[in-house]
Coordinates of C-alpha atoms in Angstrom, one line a residue:
Chain A
M427 CA -26.9 98.9 -30.9
N428 CA -27.3 95.3 -32.1
R429 CA -24.1 93.7 -33.4
M430 CA -23.9 90.2 -35.0
T431 CA -22.9 88.3 -38.1
G432 CA -25.2 87.9 -41.1
A433 CA -25.7 84.3 -40.1
Q434 CA -26.8 85.2 -36.6
L435 CA -29.0 87.8 -38.0
I436 CA -30.8 85.3 -40.3
I437 CA -31.5 83.0 -37.4
A438 CA -32.7 85.8 -35.2
L439 CA -35.0 87.1 -38.0
L440 CA -36.4 83.6 -38.6
Q441 CA -37.1 83.3 -34.9
R442 CA -38.9 86.7 -35.0
Q443 CA -41.0 85.4 -37.9
G444 CA -42.2 82.7 -35.6
I445 CA -40.2 79.9 -37.2
R446 CA -39.6 77.0 -34.8
I447 CA -38.6 74.2 -37.2
V448 CA -36.2 74.4 -40.2
A449 CA -35.3 71.4 -42.3
G450 CA -32.0 71.2 -44.2
I451 CA -28.5 69.8 -44.7
P452 CA -25.3 71.6 -43.9
G453 CA -22.4 72.0 -46.3
G454 CA -19.3 74.1 -46.9
A455 CA -21.2 77.3 -48.0
N456 CA -23.8 77.4 -45.3
L457 CA -21.6 76.4 -42.3
P458 CA -21.7 79.9 -40.7
L459 CA -25.5 79.7 -40.8
Y460 CA -25.5 76.2 -39.2
D461 CA -23.1 77.5 -36.5
A462 CA -25.5 80.3 -35.7
L463 CA -28.5 77.8 -35.8
A464 CA -26.7 75.6 -33.3
Q465 CA -26.7 78.5 -30.8
S466 CA -30.5 79.0 -31.2
P467 CA -32.5 77.6 -28.3
H468 CA -35.8 78.4 -30.2
I469 CA -35.4 76.8 -33.6
R470 CA -35.3 73.0 -34.0
H471 CA -33.2 71.7 -36.9
I472 CA -34.4 68.7 -38.8
L473 CA -31.6 66.9 -40.6
A474 CA -32.9 65.6 -43.9
R475 CA -31.0 62.9 -45.9
H476 CA -31.3 64.8 -49.2
E477 CA -32.0 68.5 -49.8
Q478 CA -35.1 67.6 -51.8
G479 CA -36.3 65.9 -48.7
A480 CA -35.7 69.0 -46.7
G481 CA -37.7 71.1 -49.2
F482 CA -40.6 68.7 -49.0
I483 CA -40.4 68.6 -45.2
A484 CA -40.8 72.4 -45.2
Q485 CA -43.7 71.9 -47.7
G486 CA -45.4 69.5 -45.3
I487 CA -45.2 72.0 -42.5
A488 CA -46.6 74.8 -44.7
R489 CA -49.3 72.7 -46.3
A490 CA -50.6 71.3 -42.9
T491 CA -50.5 74.7 -41.1
G492 CA -50.9 77.3 -43.7
Q493 CA -47.9 79.1 -42.3
P494 CA -44.6 79.7 -44.2
A495 CA -41.9 77.1 -43.5
V496 CA -38.1 77.2 -44.0
C497 CA -35.6 74.8 -45.6
L498 CA -31.8 75.2 -45.8
A499 CA -29.3 73.9 -48.4
T500 CA -25.7 74.5 -49.2
S501 CA -24.4 75.8 -52.5
G502 CA -24.0 73.8 -55.8
P503 CA -25.5 70.4 -55.5
G504 CA -27.3 71.3 -52.3
A505 CA -29.1 74.0 -54.1
T506 CA -29.8 72.0 -57.3
N507 CA -31.2 69.2 -55.1
V508 CA -33.7 71.4 -53.4
L509 CA -34.9 73.1 -56.6
T510 CA -37.5 70.3 -57.4
A511 CA -39.2 70.8 -54.1
I512 CA -39.2 74.6 -54.7
A513 CA -40.7 74.2 -58.2
D514 CA -43.3 72.0 -56.7
A515 CA -44.2 74.7 -54.1
K516 CA -44.4 77.2 -57.0
L517 CA -46.9 75.2 -58.9
D518 CA -49.1 74.5 -55.9
S519 CA -48.7 78.0 -54.4
I520 CA -47.1 76.9 -51.1
P521 CA -45.2 79.5 -48.9
V522 CA -41.7 78.0 -48.5
I523 CA -38.6 80.1 -47.8
C524 CA -35.5 78.4 -49.0
I525 CA -32.1 79.7 -47.8
T526 CA -29.2 78.5 -49.8
G527 CA -25.5 79.1 -49.0
Q528 CA -23.4 80.5 -51.9
V529 CA -19.7 80.7 -52.4
S530 CA -18.1 84.0 -51.2
T531 CA -18.9 87.1 -53.1
A532 CA -15.4 87.4 -54.5
M533 CA -15.6 83.9 -55.9
I534 CA -18.9 84.2 -57.6
G535 CA -18.5 83.8 -61.4
T536 CA -15.1 81.9 -61.1
D537 CA -16.5 78.4 -61.3
A538 CA -15.5 77.9 -57.6
F539 CA -16.0 74.6 -55.9
Q540 CA -19.7 73.9 -55.5
E541 CA -20.7 77.1 -57.3
V542 CA -23.8 77.2 -59.4
D543 CA -25.9 80.1 -60.4
T544 CA -28.6 79.4 -57.9
Y545 CA -30.2 82.8 -58.3
G546 CA -30.5 82.4 -62.1
M547 CA -31.7 78.8 -61.9
S548 CA -34.4 79.7 -59.3
I549 CA -35.9 82.7 -61.1
P550 CA -38.5 80.7 -63.1
I551 CA -39.5 78.4 -60.2
T552 CA -39.9 80.9 -57.4
K553 CA -42.4 83.6 -56.7
H554 CA -39.3 85.8 -56.0
N555 CA -35.7 85.3 -55.2
F556 CA -32.8 87.2 -53.7
L557 CA -29.0 87.2 -54.0
V558 CA -27.9 88.9 -50.8
R559 CA -24.9 91.2 -51.2
S560 CA -24.3 92.5 -47.7
A561 CA -25.3 91.4 -44.2
A562 CA -27.2 94.7 -43.7
Q563 CA -29.5 93.8 -46.7
L564 CA -30.8 90.9 -44.7
L565 CA -32.7 93.3 -42.5
E566 CA -34.9 94.0 -45.5
V567 CA -34.6 90.7 -47.4
I568 CA -35.7 88.3 -44.7
P569 CA -39.0 90.1 -43.7
D570 CA -39.6 90.8 -47.4
A571 CA -39.2 87.2 -48.3
F572 CA -41.9 86.2 -45.8
R573 CA -44.2 89.0 -46.9
I574 CA -43.9 87.9 -50.5
A575 CA -44.3 84.2 -49.7
V576 CA -47.7 84.7 -47.9
S577 CA -49.1 87.8 -49.7
G578 CA -51.8 87.4 -52.4
R579 CA -51.2 84.0 -54.1
P580 CA -48.7 82.3 -51.9
G581 CA -45.5 80.9 -53.2
P582 CA -41.8 80.0 -52.6
V583 CA -39.1 82.5 -52.1
L584 CA -35.4 81.6 -52.4
I585 CA -32.6 83.6 -50.6
D586 CA -29.1 82.9 -51.8
V587 CA -26.5 84.0 -49.2
P588 CA -22.8 84.1 -50.0
K589 CA -20.6 82.7 -47.2
D590 CA -18.8 86.0 -46.6
V591 CA -22.1 87.7 -46.1
Q592 CA -23.0 85.1 -43.5
N593 CA -19.7 86.0 -41.7
Q594 CA -19.9 89.7 -42.2
L595 CA -20.6 91.8 -39.0
V596 CA -23.5 94.1 -39.1
E597 CA -24.7 96.8 -36.6
F598 CA -28.2 98.1 -36.5
A599 CA -30.3 100.0 -34.0
D600 CA -33.8 98.6 -34.5
W601 CA -35.2 95.2 -35.5
P602 CA -37.3 95.3 -38.6
A603 CA -41.0 94.3 -38.2
P604 CA -41.6 90.6 -39.2
G605 CA -42.9 90.2 -42.8
R606 CA -46.7 89.7 -42.9
A607 CA -49.2 89.4 -45.7
D608 CA -50.2 92.5 -47.6
A609 CA -53.9 93.3 -47.4
P610 CA -55.8 91.7 -50.2
P611 CA -57.1 93.9 -53.1
P612 CA -60.4 95.7 -52.3
L613 CA -63.6 94.0 -53.4
D614 CA -65.2 95.2 -56.6
S615 CA -68.8 95.6 -55.5
D616 CA -70.0 96.1 -59.0
A617 CA -68.5 92.8 -60.2
L618 CA -69.8 91.1 -57.0
A619 CA -73.4 92.4 -57.8
R620 CA -73.1 91.1 -61.3
A621 CA -71.8 87.7 -60.1
A622 CA -74.7 87.4 -57.6
A623 CA -77.2 88.3 -60.3
M624 CA -75.8 85.6 -62.5
I625 CA -75.9 83.0 -59.7
N626 CA -79.5 84.0 -58.9
A627 CA -80.6 83.7 -62.5
A628 CA -78.8 80.4 -63.2
Q629 CA -80.8 77.2 -63.6
R630 CA -77.9 74.7 -63.5
P631 CA -75.0 76.3 -61.7
I632 CA -71.9 74.5 -60.4
L633 CA -69.4 75.7 -57.9
Y634 CA -65.8 74.8 -58.9
L635 CA -63.3 75.2 -56.0
G636 CA -59.6 75.1 -56.3
G637 CA -56.6 75.2 -53.9
G638 CA -57.0 78.9 -53.4
V639 CA -60.0 78.2 -51.2
I640 CA -57.7 76.3 -48.9
H641 CA -54.9 78.9 -49.0
A642 CA -57.5 81.5 -48.0
N643 CA -58.9 79.4 -45.2
A644 CA -62.3 79.9 -46.9
S645 CA -63.7 76.3 -46.8
A646 CA -66.5 77.1 -44.4
A647 CA -67.5 80.2 -46.5
A648 CA -67.5 78.0 -49.7
V649 CA -69.7 75.4 -48.1
Q650 CA -72.1 78.0 -46.7
L651 CA -72.5 79.6 -50.2
A652 CA -73.1 76.2 -51.8
E653 CA -75.7 75.3 -49.2
K654 CA -77.6 78.6 -49.4
A655 CA -77.7 78.7 -53.2
G656 CA -78.1 75.0 -53.8
L657 CA -74.9 74.7 -55.7
P658 CA -73.5 71.3 -56.6
T659 CA -69.8 71.6 -55.9
T660 CA -66.8 70.1 -57.6
M661 CA -63.2 70.4 -56.3
T662 CA -59.9 70.2 -58.0
L663 CA -57.3 67.8 -56.7
M664 CA -55.8 70.6 -54.6
A665 CA -59.2 71.5 -53.0
L666 CA -60.2 68.1 -51.8
G667 CA -61.4 68.3 -48.2
V668 CA -63.0 71.8 -48.6
M669 CA -66.5 70.2 -48.8
P670 CA -66.8 66.8 -47.1
S671 CA -66.9 64.1 -49.7
E672 CA -70.2 62.7 -48.4
H673 CA -71.9 66.1 -48.5
E674 CA -75.0 65.9 -50.7
L675 CA -73.8 68.8 -52.8
S676 CA -70.3 67.3 -53.4
L677 CA -69.5 66.2 -56.9
G678 CA -66.0 65.2 -55.8
M679 CA -63.0 65.9 -58.0
L680 CA -63.4 66.9 -61.7
G681 CA -61.4 66.2 -64.8
M682 CA -59.1 63.4 -65.9
H683 CA -59.9 60.9 -63.2
A684 CA -63.3 62.2 -62.0
A685 CA -66.3 60.1 -61.4
P686 CA -68.3 60.1 -64.7
F687 CA -71.3 61.9 -63.1
T688 CA -69.0 64.8 -62.2
N689 CA -67.8 65.5 -65.7
L690 CA -71.3 64.8 -67.1
A691 CA -72.9 67.4 -64.7
L692 CA -70.3 70.0 -65.8
E693 CA -71.3 69.2 -69.4
E694 CA -74.8 70.3 -68.5
C695 CA -74.2 73.3 -66.3
D696 CA -75.2 76.8 -67.4
L697 CA -73.0 78.7 -64.9
L698 CA -69.6 77.8 -63.6
I699 CA -68.5 79.6 -60.5
A700 CA -64.7 79.1 -60.3
V701 CA -63.1 80.1 -57.0
G702 CA -59.3 79.9 -56.4
A703 CA -59.0 77.5 -59.3
R704 CA -57.0 78.0 -62.5
F705 CA -58.6 75.8 -65.2
D706 CA -55.6 73.4 -65.2
D707 CA -55.6 71.0 -68.2
R708 CA -56.0 67.9 -65.9
A709 CA -59.2 69.5 -64.6
T710 CA -60.7 70.9 -67.8
G711 CA -59.7 68.4 -70.5
K712 CA -59.9 70.0 -73.9
V713 CA -60.6 73.6 -72.9
A714 CA -62.7 74.5 -75.9
R715 CA -65.2 71.8 -74.9
F716 CA -65.1 72.3 -71.1
C717 CA -68.5 73.3 -69.7
P718 CA -69.8 74.1 -73.3
Q719 CA -73.1 75.7 -72.1
A720 CA -71.8 77.7 -69.2
R721 CA -71.2 81.3 -68.5
I722 CA -68.3 81.8 -66.2
I723 CA -67.6 83.6 -62.9
H724 CA -63.9 83.5 -62.0
V725 CA -62.7 84.6 -58.5
D726 CA -58.9 84.5 -58.0
I727 CA -56.4 86.6 -56.1
D728 CA -54.0 86.4 -59.0
A729 CA -55.1 88.7 -61.7
G730 CA -52.9 86.7 -64.1
E731 CA -55.2 83.7 -63.8
L732 CA -58.3 85.6 -65.0
D733 CA -58.8 85.1 -68.8
K734 CA -55.6 83.0 -69.0
I735 CA -57.2 79.8 -70.1
K736 CA -60.9 80.5 -70.3
P737 CA -62.4 84.0 -70.5
A738 CA -64.7 84.9 -67.6
H739 CA -68.0 86.7 -68.0
V740 CA -67.4 88.2 -64.6
G741 CA -63.8 88.2 -63.2
L742 CA -63.0 89.2 -59.6
V743 CA -59.5 89.7 -58.4
A744 CA -60.1 88.9 -54.7
D745 CA -59.3 86.9 -51.7
A746 CA -61.5 83.8 -52.0
G747 CA -62.8 84.1 -48.4
E748 CA -63.6 87.7 -48.7
A749 CA -65.4 87.2 -52.1
L750 CA -67.4 84.2 -50.8
T751 CA -68.4 86.0 -47.7
A752 CA -69.5 89.1 -49.6
L753 CA -71.5 87.0 -52.1
L754 CA -73.4 85.1 -49.4
P755 CA -75.9 87.9 -48.5
R756 CA -76.2 88.9 -52.1
V757 CA -77.2 85.4 -53.3
A758 CA -80.8 84.2 -52.9
A759 CA -81.6 81.1 -50.9
D760 CA -82.7 78.6 -53.5
P761 CA -82.8 74.8 -53.1
R762 CA -82.7 74.4 -56.9
R763 CA -84.6 71.1 -56.7
A764 CA -84.8 70.3 -60.4
W765 CA -81.1 70.7 -61.0
R766 CA -80.1 68.8 -57.8
E767 CA -82.5 66.0 -58.8
R768 CA -80.9 65.9 -62.2
V769 CA -77.4 65.7 -60.6
A770 CA -78.7 63.0 -58.2
A771 CA -79.9 61.0 -61.2
L772 CA -76.5 61.4 -62.9
K773 CA -74.8 60.1 -59.7
R774 CA -77.0 57.0 -59.7
R775 CA -76.6 56.3 -63.4
H776 CA -72.9 57.1 -63.8
P777 CA -71.1 56.3 -60.5
L778 CA -67.4 56.0 -60.0
P779 CA -66.3 52.5 -61.0
G780 CA -65.0 50.6 -58.1
C781 CA -61.6 48.7 -58.0
K782 CA -59.6 46.7 -55.5
P783 CA -57.2 49.6 -54.7
H784 CA -60.2 51.7 -53.5
E785 CA -60.7 49.0 -50.9
I786 CA -57.2 49.5 -49.6
V787 CA -57.8 53.2 -49.4
R788 CA -61.1 52.8 -47.6
Q789 CA -59.8 50.3 -45.1
V790 CA -56.9 52.6 -44.2
A791 CA -59.4 55.5 -43.8
A792 CA -61.6 53.5 -41.5
L793 CA -58.7 52.9 -39.1
A794 CA -57.1 56.3 -39.5
G795 CA -60.1 58.2 -38.3
D796 CA -61.4 61.7 -39.1
E797 CA -58.4 63.6 -37.8
A798 CA -55.7 62.0 -39.9
I799 CA -53.7 64.0 -42.4
I800 CA -53.2 62.3 -45.7
A801 CA -50.1 62.8 -47.8
T802 CA -49.6 61.1 -51.2
D803 CA -46.9 60.5 -53.7
V804 CA -47.7 60.8 -57.4
G805 CA -49.2 58.2 -59.7
Q806 CA -52.0 55.6 -59.6
H807 CA -52.1 55.4 -55.8
Q808 CA -52.6 59.2 -55.6
M809 CA -55.6 59.1 -57.9
W810 CA -57.1 56.1 -56.2
A811 CA -56.7 57.9 -52.9
A812 CA -58.2 61.1 -54.4
Q813 CA -61.2 59.1 -55.7
A814 CA -61.9 57.0 -52.6
Y815 CA -60.6 58.6 -49.4
P816 CA -63.4 60.2 -47.4
L817 CA -61.8 63.7 -47.1
R818 CA -63.8 65.9 -44.8
K819 CA -61.6 68.8 -43.8
P820 CA -59.1 71.3 -45.4
R821 CA -55.4 71.0 -44.9
R822 CA -55.7 67.2 -44.4
W823 CA -54.9 66.3 -48.0
L824 CA -51.3 67.0 -49.0
T825 CA -50.6 66.1 -52.6
S826 CA -48.4 67.3 -55.4
G827 CA -50.9 68.7 -57.9
G828 CA -49.2 71.0 -60.3
L829 CA -45.7 69.6 -60.7
G830 CA -46.7 66.0 -60.0
T831 CA -43.5 65.2 -58.2
M832 CA -42.8 61.5 -57.4
G833 CA -41.0 61.4 -54.1
F834 CA -43.2 64.1 -52.6
G835 CA -45.1 61.9 -50.2
L836 CA -42.7 60.7 -47.5
P837 CA -40.8 63.9 -46.7
T838 CA -44.0 65.9 -46.9
A839 CA -45.7 63.5 -44.5
I840 CA -42.7 63.9 -42.1
G841 CA -43.1 67.7 -42.2
A842 CA -46.8 67.4 -41.5
A843 CA -46.2 65.1 -38.6
L844 CA -43.6 67.5 -37.1
A845 CA -46.0 70.4 -37.5
R846 CA -49.0 68.5 -36.1
P847 CA -47.6 66.0 -33.7
D848 CA -51.1 65.4 -32.4
K849 CA -52.2 63.7 -35.6
T850 CA -51.6 60.5 -37.5
V851 CA -50.2 61.1 -40.9
I852 CA -50.9 58.6 -43.6
C853 CA -48.6 58.5 -46.6
F854 CA -50.1 56.7 -49.6
S855 CA -47.2 55.8 -51.9
G856 CA -46.3 53.6 -54.8
D857 CA -43.1 51.6 -55.3
G858 CA -41.9 54.0 -58.0
S859 CA -42.5 57.1 -56.0
L860 CA -41.2 55.8 -52.7
L861 CA -37.9 54.9 -54.2
M862 CA -37.4 58.5 -55.3
N863 CA -37.0 59.8 -51.7
I864 CA -36.6 56.6 -49.7
Q865 CA -33.6 57.9 -47.8
E866 CA -36.1 59.9 -45.7
L867 CA -37.1 56.7 -44.0
A868 CA -33.9 57.4 -41.9
T869 CA -35.2 60.8 -41.0
A870 CA -38.6 59.4 -40.1
A871 CA -37.1 56.7 -37.9
E872 CA -34.7 59.1 -36.2
L873 CA -37.5 61.5 -35.3
G874 CA -40.0 58.8 -34.5
V875 CA -42.7 60.7 -36.3
N876 CA -46.2 59.3 -36.5
V877 CA -46.2 58.5 -40.3
K878 CA -47.9 55.4 -41.6
I879 CA -46.7 54.6 -45.1
V880 CA -49.2 52.6 -47.2
L881 CA -47.1 51.3 -50.0
M882 CA -49.3 50.2 -52.9
N883 CA -46.8 48.0 -54.7
N884 CA -47.3 46.9 -58.3
N885 CA -43.6 46.7 -59.1
S886 CA -44.1 49.2 -61.9
L887 CA -44.6 52.8 -62.9
G888 CA -48.3 52.2 -62.9
L889 CA -49.6 55.3 -64.5
V890 CA -47.0 55.1 -67.3
R891 CA -47.9 51.5 -67.8
Q892 CA -51.6 52.4 -67.9
Q893 CA -51.0 55.1 -70.6
Q894 CA -48.8 52.8 -72.6
T895 CA -51.6 50.2 -72.5
L896 CA -54.3 52.6 -73.4
F897 CA -52.6 54.9 -75.8
Y898 CA -49.5 53.2 -77.1
G899 CA -50.8 49.9 -78.4
R900 CA -50.0 48.0 -75.2
R901 CA -46.3 48.4 -75.8
I902 CA -45.1 48.4 -72.2
F903 CA -41.6 49.8 -72.1
G904 CA -39.5 51.2 -69.2
A905 CA -42.5 50.9 -66.9
D906 CA -42.1 47.4 -65.4
Y907 CA -39.3 46.8 -63.0
Q908 CA -37.3 43.7 -63.7
M909 CA -36.5 43.0 -60.0
R910 CA -38.6 43.2 -56.9
V911 CA -37.4 45.3 -54.1
N912 CA -38.0 43.8 -50.7
F913 CA -39.5 46.9 -49.1
L914 CA -40.1 45.2 -45.8
K915 CA -36.3 44.6 -45.4
V916 CA -35.5 48.0 -46.7
A917 CA -37.8 49.7 -44.2
E918 CA -36.5 47.6 -41.3
G919 CA -32.9 48.4 -42.4
F920 CA -33.8 52.0 -41.9
G921 CA -35.3 51.3 -38.5
V922 CA -38.9 51.6 -39.6
P923 CA -41.2 48.7 -38.6
A924 CA -42.8 47.0 -41.6
F925 CA -45.9 45.0 -42.0
E926 CA -47.7 43.0 -44.7
W927 CA -51.2 44.3 -45.6
E928 CA -52.9 41.6 -43.6
D929 CA -51.4 43.2 -40.5
L930 CA -52.7 46.6 -41.2
D931 CA -54.3 46.9 -37.7
A932 CA -51.0 46.2 -36.0
A933 CA -49.1 48.6 -38.3
M934 CA -51.6 51.4 -37.5
A935 CA -51.4 50.7 -33.8
T936 CA -47.5 50.9 -33.8
A937 CA -46.1 54.1 -32.2
G938 CA -44.0 56.2 -34.6
P939 CA -43.4 55.4 -38.2
S940 CA -44.4 52.2 -39.9
L941 CA -44.6 50.8 -43.4
I942 CA -47.5 48.8 -44.7
H943 CA -46.9 46.7 -47.8
A944 CA -50.0 46.5 -49.9
P945 CA -49.5 44.5 -53.1
V946 CA -51.5 45.7 -56.1
D947 CA -52.0 44.0 -59.5
A948 CA -50.2 45.8 -62.2
A949 CA -53.3 45.4 -64.4
E950 CA -55.3 47.7 -62.1
Y951 CA -56.0 51.0 -63.8
V952 CA -57.2 54.4 -62.6
L953 CA -60.6 54.7 -64.2
P954 CA -62.3 56.5 -65.6
M955 CA -59.7 58.3 -67.7
V956 CA -60.0 61.2 -70.0
P957 CA -57.3 60.7 -72.7
P958 CA -54.8 63.7 -72.6
G959 CA -56.1 66.4 -74.9
A960 CA -59.7 64.9 -75.1
A961 CA -62.9 66.5 -73.9
N962 CA -63.9 65.5 -70.3
K963 CA -67.1 63.8 -71.5
D964 CA -65.0 61.3 -73.6
M965 CA -63.9 59.2 -70.6
I966 CA -62.5 55.8 -71.0
G967 CA -64.6 53.8 -68.6
G968 CA -64.5 50.2 -67.4
E969 CA -63.8 48.3 -70.7
V970 CA -60.1 47.8 -70.1
H971 CA -60.5 47.4 -66.4
A972 CA -59.1 44.2 -64.9
H973 CA -62.3 43.4 -63.1
A974 CA -64.8 44.6 -65.7
Chain B
M1119 CA -45.5 96.2 -82.7
R1120 CA -46.0 97.6 -79.3
T1121 CA -43.7 99.4 -76.9
L1122 CA -43.7 98.7 -73.2
E1123 CA -42.3 101.1 -70.6
L1124 CA -41.3 99.4 -67.3
T1125 CA -40.2 101.1 -64.1
V1126 CA -38.1 98.6 -62.1
N1127 CA -35.7 98.4 -59.2
N1128 CA -32.1 98.7 -60.3
H1129 CA -30.1 95.6 -59.2
P1130 CA -28.2 92.9 -61.1
G1131 CA -31.1 90.4 -61.3
V1132 CA -33.9 92.5 -62.7
M1133 CA -33.0 92.2 -66.4
S1134 CA -32.9 88.4 -65.9
H1135 CA -36.3 88.4 -64.3
V1136 CA -37.9 90.5 -67.1
C1137 CA -36.2 88.8 -70.0
G1138 CA -36.7 85.3 -68.5
L1139 CA -40.4 85.9 -68.3
F1140 CA -40.6 86.5 -72.1
A1141 CA -38.1 83.8 -73.0
R1142 CA -39.8 80.9 -71.1
R1143 CA -43.1 81.8 -72.8
S1144 CA -41.3 81.8 -76.2
F1145 CA -42.4 85.4 -76.7
N1146 CA -39.7 87.3 -78.7
V1147 CA -38.5 90.7 -77.5
E1148 CA -37.6 92.6 -80.6
G1149 CA -35.9 95.5 -78.9
I1150 CA -34.7 96.4 -75.4
L1151 CA -33.3 99.5 -73.8
C1152 CA -32.4 100.0 -70.1
M1153 CA -30.9 102.9 -68.2
P1154 CA -31.0 104.0 -64.6
V1155 CA -33.2 107.0 -63.7
G1156 CA -33.0 109.6 -61.0
D1157 CA -30.6 108.6 -58.2
G1158 CA -30.0 105.2 -59.7
R1159 CA -32.2 103.1 -57.4
R1160 CA -34.6 102.6 -60.2
S1161 CA -34.3 101.9 -63.9
R1162 CA -36.5 102.3 -66.9
I1163 CA -36.7 99.4 -69.3
W1164 CA -38.2 99.9 -72.8
L1165 CA -39.3 96.8 -74.6
R1166 CA -40.4 96.5 -78.2
V1167 CA -42.6 93.5 -78.7
N1168 CA -44.9 92.0 -81.3
E1169 CA -48.6 92.6 -81.0
D1170 CA -49.9 89.2 -80.0
A1171 CA -53.0 87.7 -78.4
R1172 CA -50.8 86.7 -75.4
L1173 CA -49.5 90.3 -74.8
E1174 CA -52.2 91.0 -72.2
Q1175 CA -51.2 87.9 -70.2
M1176 CA -47.5 89.0 -70.6
I1177 CA -48.3 92.4 -69.1
K1178 CA -50.2 90.7 -66.2
Q1179 CA -47.2 88.5 -65.5
L1180 CA -44.8 91.5 -65.7
Q1181 CA -46.9 93.2 -63.1
K1182 CA -46.5 90.3 -60.8
L1183 CA -42.7 90.6 -60.7
E1184 CA -41.6 92.0 -57.4
D1185 CA -39.0 94.3 -58.9
V1186 CA -41.4 95.7 -61.6
L1187 CA -43.0 98.8 -60.1
A1188 CA -45.1 99.9 -63.1
V1189 CA -45.9 98.8 -66.7
R1190 CA -47.1 101.3 -69.3
P1191 CA -48.0 100.1 -72.8
H1192 CA -47.4 102.5 -75.7
G1193 CA -48.0 102.2 -79.4
A1194 CA -45.4 101.0 -81.9
D1195 CA -44.5 104.5 -83.0
H1196 CA -43.2 105.6 -79.7
A1197 CA -40.1 107.9 -80.2
V1198 CA -37.8 105.9 -78.0
F1199 CA -37.0 103.2 -80.6
V1200 CA -37.6 105.3 -83.7
G1201 CA -34.7 107.6 -82.7
L1202 CA -32.4 104.6 -82.4
E1203 CA -32.9 103.3 -85.9
E1204 CA -29.8 104.9 -87.3
F1205 CA -27.7 102.8 -85.0
F1206 CA -29.2 99.6 -86.4
R1207 CA -28.8 99.9 -90.2
A1208 CA -27.7 96.5 -91.7

């Protein structure tokens, strides 16, 4: 018979799930859990400086490895602080398990100290959530949480555990099996045959890949299909790295900040093959005018995505890898010369306009090498990196796509560096974003993680400034900072070596974390830009560009 | 009007999950009934909702909820709400 407390049981079950790192912050309502964690020789605890940081550290681990990762927070403000990182994981389908402490069962509903309705607040931002009512329930809840987080379309699961449940003794005979992914739905061979026939009959097909291809570890299968069938291939922000950016078939990212040729090619395509992509508004622009000539094949593991935004002529509820692999023998080898020549001509005539920030991105890339992992914050620097960084492999591009959370970059980079200590992690950030989780510089310094922060500093909320310039009559309000933060001193105060841009080489050669301060003119814009709500072909090009 | 029949796990959070799904998509639920069935581990929820182009998407989202075991759509004239009308006279 096994006999232990609920807290000890949680830690033992996490260990049996293969968890070796958890990030979190202790507080009153999760102290029993921390006491149990302290006794574990197998699980390393990463002390974040803010619960949102802990949530993003877990995300960094999950995004870089594809495995579920765990964060811990106490009740009340601990829980509310971590919710942004959980919502971010929901929007980008990242398997994060968040375990929050809660006031004791008898105190729930009494407005006790540090009590909030964590369960109620987390319903709309998790894939599923639990409020655990007895220690014995943990035997089902913990494996279930992992199974749910990684099955089908991945997503975050929150487990709220009252303090008395953590302290309650539980006896049980057998350990439950660790939670693993359910088998994906069976392939619909009829739909597969129709999809293959549509691809074989298409004159101007485009393959449109989303983050689901990365979650399914299906990058190689996607590239194989594209090469066999001669499919020019565009990727969403989430899918960058699936096909190397230099690949002759790559059209790069589509949508709001795509290269003009990408959106123009989509305008001409007669078949759009969407795999693990969800027709997000930043990708499609005005949906009614997206790919106006195209029939649509849509492959997604989440049935709720089919026909949600754009009705598909053939819809397949399937694992992206299984569907792509099954399509491969059914699709005819076809170089599609005429269409690829047309796409090549569009590339020559309508290239991505260059800008100075692209040079920053490219110089960093040249030093970082092929094996680096790239994390970004949110804003102009994110889009410049998405446009210009030569991404060549999956799980090397960690960015907040759906929720667009400023403050994502630094803690996510720390998580990635912990999970992949063999790699250099670059964190492209902006001054606005970095300030939103700057306290994690202390975590980075304490751990000595190999994170190089490239701070593109324009002393403003650049993408807001850009929109106010373009769409609000140049009335800049609330977007320019009145004072300049000395980020070099701030970083050094946290114990992170800091360098000016001219010393990039030295910064990259420094062991452990470093910050590189790269000034950017506030008049630099991310171009082209499709105005929100407009069709993708109506891109604002270079006319407002500082260097036009 | 349509009537939806849901088979769900019976615990305190389930109604919140189901109602929240409709609320955050600003989809009004016109009528709701819920009682445990069998040994009480499961409940049946009856929902009366407006016929709407979004209903199919709502049903797909309901089916994704971990505690929702089955969703069966019925027509508006299903007896479950008709029999209740005498309790809802203005």
